[in-house]
Short mmCIF file of C-alpha atoms in Angstrom, two decimals:
data_model
loop_
_atom_site.label_atom_id
_atom_site.label_comp_id
_atom_site.label_asym_id
_atom_site.label_seq_id
_atom_site.Cartn_x
_atom_site.Cartn_y
_atom_site.Cartn_z
CA MET A 1 56.07 31.51 19.00
CA ALA A 2 53.00 30.17 19.78
CA VAL A 3 49.80 31.78 18.61
CA ASN A 4 47.00 31.94 20.72
CA LEU A 5 43.18 32.68 18.79
CA ILE A 6 40.70 33.42 20.69
CA LEU A 7 37.33 32.66 19.26
CA GLN A 8 34.38 35.22 19.36
CA ASP A 9 30.53 33.91 18.94
CA ILE A 10 28.43 35.81 16.83
CA ASN A 11 25.02 35.66 17.26
CA ASP A 12 24.23 34.03 13.95
CA ASN A 13 21.40 31.25 15.13
CA LEU A 14 17.94 31.54 15.56
CA PRO A 15 16.52 29.86 17.87
CA ARG A 16 14.38 26.92 17.30
CA PHE A 17 11.72 25.32 18.94
CA GLN A 18 12.03 21.17 19.46
CA LEU A 19 8.47 20.73 17.77
CA GLN A 20 6.50 24.17 15.74
CA ASN A 21 3.31 23.00 16.29
CA TYR A 22 1.91 21.78 19.93
CA VAL A 23 -1.55 20.47 20.60
CA ALA A 24 -2.40 20.87 24.76
CA TYR A 25 -5.65 19.38 26.27
CA ILE A 26 -7.00 21.07 29.19
CA ARG A 27 -10.29 19.89 31.10
CA GLU A 28 -12.48 23.37 31.74
CA ALA A 29 -12.82 24.81 35.06
CA GLN A 30 -9.71 23.92 35.66
CA GLY A 31 -8.04 26.48 38.26
CA TYR A 32 -5.54 29.43 37.89
CA ASP A 33 -1.88 28.60 37.09
CA PHE A 34 -2.26 25.01 36.46
CA PRO A 35 0.23 24.00 34.64
CA ILE A 36 -0.38 22.83 30.32
CA ILE A 37 3.03 21.42 28.63
CA GLN A 38 6.33 23.20 28.54
CA VAL A 39 7.56 24.19 24.93
CA ALA A 40 11.74 24.07 24.57
CA ALA A 41 13.84 25.98 21.89
CA ASP A 42 17.71 25.85 21.20
CA ASP A 43 19.57 27.91 20.07
CA LEU A 44 23.69 26.86 18.82
CA ASP A 45 25.09 30.03 19.71
CA GLN A 46 27.42 30.60 22.80
CA GLY A 47 27.06 32.11 26.12
CA GLN A 48 24.81 34.87 25.95
CA ASN A 49 23.88 34.73 22.79
CA GLY A 50 22.52 30.73 22.76
CA GLN A 51 20.49 32.01 26.02
CA VAL A 52 16.49 32.29 25.60
CA THR A 53 13.68 33.85 27.14
CA TYR A 54 10.05 32.32 26.36
CA SER A 55 7.30 35.02 26.02
CA ILE A 56 3.30 34.77 24.52
CA ARG A 57 3.85 37.18 21.27
CA SER A 58 0.39 36.38 20.27
CA SER A 59 -3.19 34.32 21.98
CA SER A 60 -6.86 34.03 20.17
CA MET A 61 -7.22 34.10 23.47
CA SER A 62 -5.73 36.69 25.33
CA GLY A 63 -5.44 36.66 29.08
CA LEU A 64 -6.52 32.96 29.46
CA PHE A 65 -2.35 32.09 29.65
CA LYS A 66 0.98 32.71 30.77
CA ILE A 67 4.41 31.46 30.18
CA ASP A 68 7.88 30.98 32.45
CA PRO A 69 10.54 32.91 30.54
CA VAL A 70 12.81 30.61 31.82
CA THR A 71 11.50 27.96 31.75
CA GLY A 72 8.65 27.48 28.78
CA SER A 73 6.12 26.10 30.66
CA ILE A 74 2.65 27.69 29.75
CA THR A 75 0.20 28.16 32.88
CA THR A 76 -3.99 29.25 33.01
CA ALA A 77 -4.62 32.60 33.66
CA ALA A 78 -8.42 31.99 33.88
CA ILE A 79 -11.01 29.10 34.21
CA MET A 80 -11.42 27.92 31.00
CA ASP A 81 -15.00 27.42 30.21
CA ARG A 82 -15.40 24.84 27.29
CA GLU A 83 -19.53 26.33 26.31
CA ILE A 84 -17.21 30.36 25.55
CA TRP A 85 -14.34 28.74 24.11
CA THR A 86 -13.85 24.77 21.88
CA GLN A 87 -9.73 26.13 22.22
CA THR A 88 -7.68 28.60 21.17
CA LYS A 89 -4.16 29.16 19.96
CA LEU A 90 -0.95 31.18 20.93
CA VAL A 91 2.27 32.06 18.94
CA VAL A 92 5.07 31.35 21.45
CA THR A 93 8.65 32.92 21.18
CA ALA A 94 11.82 32.15 22.35
CA THR A 95 13.76 35.06 21.82
CA ASP A 96 17.64 35.05 22.29
CA ARG A 97 20.11 37.92 24.45
CA GLY A 98 22.58 38.21 22.04
CA THR A 99 23.16 41.52 19.76
CA PRO A 100 21.14 41.83 17.74
CA ARG A 101 17.51 40.11 19.64
CA LEU A 102 16.69 36.91 17.43
CA ALA A 103 13.73 35.01 17.50
CA GLY A 104 11.93 31.56 16.29
CA SER A 105 8.74 31.16 17.00
CA ALA A 106 6.01 27.77 17.46
CA THR A 107 2.07 27.96 17.27
CA LEU A 108 0.19 26.03 20.49
CA THR A 109 -3.64 24.41 20.06
CA VAL A 110 -5.20 24.42 23.64
CA ILE A 111 -8.55 21.72 23.36
CA ILE A 112 -10.52 22.46 26.02
CA ILE A 113 -11.85 19.31 26.64
CA ASP A 114 -16.21 19.50 28.39
CA LEU A 115 -17.42 18.32 30.86
CA ASN A 116 -20.73 17.55 31.97
CA ASP A 117 -21.07 20.66 34.32
CA ASN A 118 -25.00 21.46 33.02
CA SER A 119 -27.60 19.78 34.03
CA PRO A 120 -30.11 18.55 31.69
CA MET A 121 -33.01 21.50 31.22
CA ILE A 122 -36.85 20.81 30.28
CA PRO A 123 -39.33 23.32 29.34
CA LEU A 124 -42.14 24.60 32.06
CA HIS A 125 -43.69 26.77 29.47
CA ARG A 126 -44.63 23.74 27.50
CA GLU A 127 -48.29 22.56 27.88
CA ILE A 128 -49.43 18.47 27.84
CA ARG A 129 -52.29 17.17 27.60
CA VAL A 130 -52.77 13.82 28.20
CA PRO A 131 -56.80 11.85 27.11
CA GLU A 132 -58.79 11.21 30.11
CA GLY A 133 -58.99 7.45 30.46
CA LYS A 134 -55.21 7.12 29.93
#
């Protein structure tokens, strides 16, 4: 007599990012949809239990970035200005499709690199006295 066992995977593994802390650098004044970094998480479960979708859970500057829910690619959603923001932190989440849904998170620090985009300014209201004969 042959016995066939069919094992079903239960959703018992959290998605885990390859890094817990990511750091990316971007020059100020980059346009919209400029690629910054791609994050990646793995889930050891099988089937839908192991498939992950990505989202930005929180950001110190909301609306500046967007993430592709399938690939984990993070791009700009606004033009960065170093004179306003020097850096920002995001919490990125990977959520599996199992029941119940499980999630893991990582932190991304985006550092904005300054460009020489401001002309030097000379105050014009200063009075300069030059002694006669010099």
